[in-house]
PDB file of C-alpha atoms in Angstrom:
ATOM      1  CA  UNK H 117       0.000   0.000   0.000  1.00 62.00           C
ATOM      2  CA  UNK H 118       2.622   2.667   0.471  1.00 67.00           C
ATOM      3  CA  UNK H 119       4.110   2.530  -2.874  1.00 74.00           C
ATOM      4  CA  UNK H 120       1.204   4.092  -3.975  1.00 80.00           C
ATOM      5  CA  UNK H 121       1.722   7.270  -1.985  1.00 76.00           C
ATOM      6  CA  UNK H 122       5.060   6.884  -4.091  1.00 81.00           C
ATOM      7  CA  UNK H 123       3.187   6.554  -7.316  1.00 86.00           C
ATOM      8  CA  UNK H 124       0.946   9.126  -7.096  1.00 87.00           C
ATOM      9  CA  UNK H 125       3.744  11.522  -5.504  1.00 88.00           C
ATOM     10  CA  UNK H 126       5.723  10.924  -8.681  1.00 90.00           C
ATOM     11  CA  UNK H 127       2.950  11.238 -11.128  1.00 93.00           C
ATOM     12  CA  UNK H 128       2.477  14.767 -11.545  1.00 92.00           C
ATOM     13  CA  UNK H 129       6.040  16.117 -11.750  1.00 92.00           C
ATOM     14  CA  UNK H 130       6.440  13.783 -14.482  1.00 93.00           C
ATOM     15  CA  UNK H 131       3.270  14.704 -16.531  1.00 94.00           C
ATOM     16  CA  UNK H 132       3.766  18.128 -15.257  1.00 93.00           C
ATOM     17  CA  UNK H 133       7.134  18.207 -17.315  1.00 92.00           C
ATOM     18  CA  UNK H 134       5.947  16.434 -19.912  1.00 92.00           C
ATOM     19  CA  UNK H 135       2.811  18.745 -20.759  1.00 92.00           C
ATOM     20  CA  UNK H 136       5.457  21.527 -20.464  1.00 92.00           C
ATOM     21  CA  UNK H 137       7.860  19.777 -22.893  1.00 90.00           C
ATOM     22  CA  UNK H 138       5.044  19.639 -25.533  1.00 90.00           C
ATOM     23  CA  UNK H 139       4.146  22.577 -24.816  1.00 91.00           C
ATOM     24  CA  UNK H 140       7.676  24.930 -25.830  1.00 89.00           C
ATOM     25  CA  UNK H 141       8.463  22.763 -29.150  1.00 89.00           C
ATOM     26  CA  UNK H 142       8.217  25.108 -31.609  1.00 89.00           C
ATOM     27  CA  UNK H 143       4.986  25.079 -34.459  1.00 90.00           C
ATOM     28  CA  UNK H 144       7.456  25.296 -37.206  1.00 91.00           C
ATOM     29  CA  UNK H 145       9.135  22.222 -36.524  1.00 89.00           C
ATOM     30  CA  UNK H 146       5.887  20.216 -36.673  1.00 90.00           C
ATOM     31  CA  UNK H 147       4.752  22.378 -39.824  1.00 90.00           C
ATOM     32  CA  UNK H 148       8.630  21.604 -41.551  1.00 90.00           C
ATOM     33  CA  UNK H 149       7.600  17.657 -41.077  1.00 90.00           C
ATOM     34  CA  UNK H 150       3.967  17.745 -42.446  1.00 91.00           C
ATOM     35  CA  UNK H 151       5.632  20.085 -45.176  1.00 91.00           C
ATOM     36  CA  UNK H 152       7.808  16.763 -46.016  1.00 90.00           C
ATOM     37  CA  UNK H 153       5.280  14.540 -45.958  1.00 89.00           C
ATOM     38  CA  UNK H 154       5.331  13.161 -42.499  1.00 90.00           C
ATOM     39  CA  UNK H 155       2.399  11.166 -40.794  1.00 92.00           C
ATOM     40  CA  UNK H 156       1.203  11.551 -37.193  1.00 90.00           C
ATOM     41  CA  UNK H 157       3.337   8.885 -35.773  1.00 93.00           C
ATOM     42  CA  UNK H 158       6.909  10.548 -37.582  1.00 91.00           C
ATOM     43  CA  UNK H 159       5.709  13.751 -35.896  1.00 90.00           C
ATOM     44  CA  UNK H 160       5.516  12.402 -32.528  1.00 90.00           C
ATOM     45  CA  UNK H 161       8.672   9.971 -32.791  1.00 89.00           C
ATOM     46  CA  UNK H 162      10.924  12.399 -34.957  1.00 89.00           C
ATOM     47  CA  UNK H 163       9.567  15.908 -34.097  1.00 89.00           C
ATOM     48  CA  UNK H 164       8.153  15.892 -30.555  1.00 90.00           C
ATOM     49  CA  UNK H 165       9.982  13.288 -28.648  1.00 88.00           C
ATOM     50  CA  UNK H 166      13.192  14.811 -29.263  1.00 86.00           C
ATOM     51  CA  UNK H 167      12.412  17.787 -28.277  1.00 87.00           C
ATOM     52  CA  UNK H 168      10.836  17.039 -25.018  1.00 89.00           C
ATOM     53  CA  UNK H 169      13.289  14.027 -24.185  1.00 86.00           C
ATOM     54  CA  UNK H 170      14.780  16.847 -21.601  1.00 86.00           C
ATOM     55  CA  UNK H 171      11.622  17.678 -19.723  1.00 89.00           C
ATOM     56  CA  UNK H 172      10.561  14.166 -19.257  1.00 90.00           C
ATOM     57  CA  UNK H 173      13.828  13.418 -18.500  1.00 89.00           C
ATOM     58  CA  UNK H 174      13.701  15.776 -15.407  1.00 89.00           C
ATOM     59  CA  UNK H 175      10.599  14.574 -14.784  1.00 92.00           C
ATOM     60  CA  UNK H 176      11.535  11.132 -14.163  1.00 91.00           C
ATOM     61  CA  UNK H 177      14.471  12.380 -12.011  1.00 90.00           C
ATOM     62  CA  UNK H 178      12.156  14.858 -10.232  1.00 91.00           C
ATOM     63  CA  UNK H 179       9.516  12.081  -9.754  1.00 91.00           C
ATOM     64  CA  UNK H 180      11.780   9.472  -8.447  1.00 89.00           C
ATOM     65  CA  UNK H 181      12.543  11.415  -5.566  1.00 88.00           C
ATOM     66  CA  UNK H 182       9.065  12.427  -5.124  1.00 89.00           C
ATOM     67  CA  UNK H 183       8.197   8.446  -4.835  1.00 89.00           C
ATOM     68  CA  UNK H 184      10.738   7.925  -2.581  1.00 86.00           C
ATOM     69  CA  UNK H 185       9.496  10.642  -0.040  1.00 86.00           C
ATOM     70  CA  UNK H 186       5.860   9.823  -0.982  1.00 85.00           C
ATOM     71  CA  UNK H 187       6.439   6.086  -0.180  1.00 84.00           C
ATOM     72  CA  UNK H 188       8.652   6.607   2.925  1.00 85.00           C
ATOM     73  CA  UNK H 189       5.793   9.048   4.348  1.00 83.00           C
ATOM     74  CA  UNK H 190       3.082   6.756   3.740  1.00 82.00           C
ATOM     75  CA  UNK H 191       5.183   4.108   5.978  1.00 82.00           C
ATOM     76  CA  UNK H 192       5.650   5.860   8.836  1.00 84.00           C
ATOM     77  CA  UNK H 193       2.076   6.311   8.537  1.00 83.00           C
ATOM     78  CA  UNK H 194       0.104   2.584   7.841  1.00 82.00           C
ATOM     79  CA  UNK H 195       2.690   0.270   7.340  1.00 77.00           C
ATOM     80  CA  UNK H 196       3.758  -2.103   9.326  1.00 82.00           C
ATOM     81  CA  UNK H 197       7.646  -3.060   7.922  1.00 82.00           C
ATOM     82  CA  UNK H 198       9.521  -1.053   5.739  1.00 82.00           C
ATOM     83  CA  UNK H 199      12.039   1.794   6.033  1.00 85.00           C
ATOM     84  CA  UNK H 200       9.692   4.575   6.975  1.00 86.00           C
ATOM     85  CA  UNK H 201       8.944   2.460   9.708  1.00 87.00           C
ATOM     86  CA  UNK H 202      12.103   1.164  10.814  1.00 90.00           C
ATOM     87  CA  UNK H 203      12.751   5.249  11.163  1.00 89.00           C
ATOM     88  CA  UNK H 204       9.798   5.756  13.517  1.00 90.00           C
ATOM     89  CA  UNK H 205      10.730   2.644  15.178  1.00 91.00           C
ATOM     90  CA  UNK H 206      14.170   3.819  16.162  1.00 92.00           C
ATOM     91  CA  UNK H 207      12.950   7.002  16.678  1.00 91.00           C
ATOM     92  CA  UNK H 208      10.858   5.887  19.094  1.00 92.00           C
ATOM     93  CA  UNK H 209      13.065   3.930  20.940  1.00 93.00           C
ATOM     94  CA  UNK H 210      15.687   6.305  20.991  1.00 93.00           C
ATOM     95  CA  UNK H 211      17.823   4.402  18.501  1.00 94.00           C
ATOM     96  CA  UNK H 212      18.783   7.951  17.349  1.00 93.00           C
ATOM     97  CA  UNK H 213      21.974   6.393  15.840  1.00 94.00           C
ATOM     98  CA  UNK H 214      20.314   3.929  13.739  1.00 93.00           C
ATOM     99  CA  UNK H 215      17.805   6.342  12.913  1.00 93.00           C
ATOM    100  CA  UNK H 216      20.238   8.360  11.444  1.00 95.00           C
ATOM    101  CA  UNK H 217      22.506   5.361   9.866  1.00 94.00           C
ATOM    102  CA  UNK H 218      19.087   4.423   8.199  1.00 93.00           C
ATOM    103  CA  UNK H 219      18.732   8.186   6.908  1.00 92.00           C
ATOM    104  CA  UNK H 220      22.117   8.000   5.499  1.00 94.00           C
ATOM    105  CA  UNK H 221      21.338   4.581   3.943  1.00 93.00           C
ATOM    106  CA  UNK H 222      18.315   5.954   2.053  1.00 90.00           C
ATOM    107  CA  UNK H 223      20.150   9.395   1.254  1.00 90.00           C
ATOM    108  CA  UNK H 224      23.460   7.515  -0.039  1.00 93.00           C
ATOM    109  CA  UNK H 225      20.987   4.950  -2.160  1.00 91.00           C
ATOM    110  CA  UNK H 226      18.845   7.750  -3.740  1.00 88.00           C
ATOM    111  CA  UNK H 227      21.661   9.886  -4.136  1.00 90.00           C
ATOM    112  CA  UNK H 228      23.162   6.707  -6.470  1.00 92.00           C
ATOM    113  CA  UNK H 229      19.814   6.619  -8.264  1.00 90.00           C
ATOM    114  CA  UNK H 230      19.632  10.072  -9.175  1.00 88.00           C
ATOM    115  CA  UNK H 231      23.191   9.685 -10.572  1.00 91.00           C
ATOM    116  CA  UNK H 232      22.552   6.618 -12.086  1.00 91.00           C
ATOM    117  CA  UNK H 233      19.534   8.375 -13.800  1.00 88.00           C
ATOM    118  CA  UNK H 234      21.145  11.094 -14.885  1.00 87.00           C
ATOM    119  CA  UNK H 235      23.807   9.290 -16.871  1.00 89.00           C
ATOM    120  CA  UNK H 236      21.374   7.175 -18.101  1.00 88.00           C
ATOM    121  CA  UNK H 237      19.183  10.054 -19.483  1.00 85.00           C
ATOM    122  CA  UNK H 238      22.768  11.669 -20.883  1.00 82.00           C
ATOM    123  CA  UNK H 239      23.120   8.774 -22.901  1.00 84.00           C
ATOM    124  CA  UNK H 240      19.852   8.640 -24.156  1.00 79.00           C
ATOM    125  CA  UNK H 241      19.297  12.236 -25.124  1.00 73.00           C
ATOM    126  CA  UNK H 242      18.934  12.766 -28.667  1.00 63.00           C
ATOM    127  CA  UNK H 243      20.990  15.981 -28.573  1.00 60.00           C
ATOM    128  CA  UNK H 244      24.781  16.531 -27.790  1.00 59.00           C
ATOM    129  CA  UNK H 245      25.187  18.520 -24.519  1.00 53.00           C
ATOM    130  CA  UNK H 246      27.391  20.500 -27.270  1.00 52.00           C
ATOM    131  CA  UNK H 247      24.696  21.404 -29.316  1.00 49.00           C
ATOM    132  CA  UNK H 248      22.441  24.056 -29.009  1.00 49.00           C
ATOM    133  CA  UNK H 249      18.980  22.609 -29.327  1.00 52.00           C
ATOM    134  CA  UNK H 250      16.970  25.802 -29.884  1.00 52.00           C
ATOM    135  CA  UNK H 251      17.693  28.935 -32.910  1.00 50.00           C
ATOM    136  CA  UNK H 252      17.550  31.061 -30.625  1.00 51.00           C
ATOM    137  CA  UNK H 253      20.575  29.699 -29.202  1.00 51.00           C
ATOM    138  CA  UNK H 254      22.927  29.962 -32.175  1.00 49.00           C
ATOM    139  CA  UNK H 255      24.789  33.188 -32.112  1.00 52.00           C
ATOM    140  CA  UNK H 256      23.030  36.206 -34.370  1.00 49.00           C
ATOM    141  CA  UNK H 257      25.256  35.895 -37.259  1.00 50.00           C
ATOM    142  CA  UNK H 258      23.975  32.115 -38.090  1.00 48.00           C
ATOM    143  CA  UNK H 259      20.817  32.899 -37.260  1.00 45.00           C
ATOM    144  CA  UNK H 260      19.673  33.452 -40.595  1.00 48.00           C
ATOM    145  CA  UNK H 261      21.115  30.096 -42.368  1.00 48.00           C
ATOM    146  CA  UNK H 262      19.491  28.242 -38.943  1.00 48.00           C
ATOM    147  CA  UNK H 263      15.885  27.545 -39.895  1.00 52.00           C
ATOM    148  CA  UNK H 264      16.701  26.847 -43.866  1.00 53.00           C
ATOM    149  CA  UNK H 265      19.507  24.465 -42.578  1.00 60.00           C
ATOM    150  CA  UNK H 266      17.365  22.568 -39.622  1.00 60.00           C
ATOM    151  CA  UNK H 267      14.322  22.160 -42.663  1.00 60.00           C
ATOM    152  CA  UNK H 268      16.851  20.397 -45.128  1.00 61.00           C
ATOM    153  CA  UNK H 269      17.924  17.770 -41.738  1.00 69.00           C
ATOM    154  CA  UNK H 270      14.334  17.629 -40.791  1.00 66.00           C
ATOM    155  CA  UNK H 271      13.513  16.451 -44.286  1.00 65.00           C
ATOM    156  CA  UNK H 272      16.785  14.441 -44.867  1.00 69.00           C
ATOM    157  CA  UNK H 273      16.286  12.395 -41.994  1.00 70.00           C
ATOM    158  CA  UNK H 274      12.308  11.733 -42.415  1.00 69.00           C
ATOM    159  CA  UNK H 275      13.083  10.384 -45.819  1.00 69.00           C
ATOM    160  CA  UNK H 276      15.665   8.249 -44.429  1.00 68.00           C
ATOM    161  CA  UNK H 277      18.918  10.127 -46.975  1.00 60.00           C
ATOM    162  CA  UNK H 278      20.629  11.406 -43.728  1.00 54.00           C
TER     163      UNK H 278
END
């Protein structure tokens, strides 16, 4: 039962994120891949889940700790075995050192996670932490050649020449 807390503490950041994600990709990005052609399903694959791979990305990060409170909460509250638990328990007893070895346990372990995540999500990402992902990002001088240039790789790699 407490994992739920979890799952519903890590829900919204992630859709949250998400719904932001979709939310800043630009309309002439999805316009360039209807202009070549594209169906509904290139769109989302080749147009919008590149660009929001970064926000959902967070999200996940941001949501796995939210679990891990949510679910560690909702022990010390109705569970009977567990970590949150164990905490009250010591707490309670005053076990204040294994209280606080059992804080440092969870901290250390999440602390691994979130790294673990991260340079999971670095490999993934469809962009180069090089790169700048956005036009408005290139400096003013190549800011005219940017949107002719990202069309022609937009339509390249939809019709599979690139």
């Amino acid at each position: 039962v407490p994992f739920i807390g979890g799952i519903i503490a890590a829900f919204f950041p992630i859709a949250l994120l998400t719904i932001a994600g979709m939310r800043e990709v630009k309309r002439v990005y999805v316009d360039v891949a209807r202009t070549v052609g594209a169906n509904g399903y290139q769109i989302a694959t080749r147009v919008y889940l590149p660009a929001i791979a970064g926000q959902v990305f967070t999200g996940i990060r941001i949501g796995l700790g939210a679990a891990v409170t949510g679910a560690l909460l909702a022990e010390t509250k109705i569970a009977k075995a567990g970590l949150g638990f164990l905490i009250v328990e010591y707490y309670n007893q005053f076990r204040i050192a294994d209280m606080y070895s059992l804080l440092l346990l969870i901290f250390i372990l999440a602390a691994l996670i979130n790294w673990a995540m991260k340079a999971l999500f670095t490999k993934l990402s469809p962009l180069p932490r090089s790169a700048p992902p956005f036009t408005d990002q290139i400096p003013i001088r190549e800011q005219h050649r940017a949107p002719v240039d990202g069309a022609l790789r937009a339509a390249q790699r939809l019709n599979g020449t690139r």
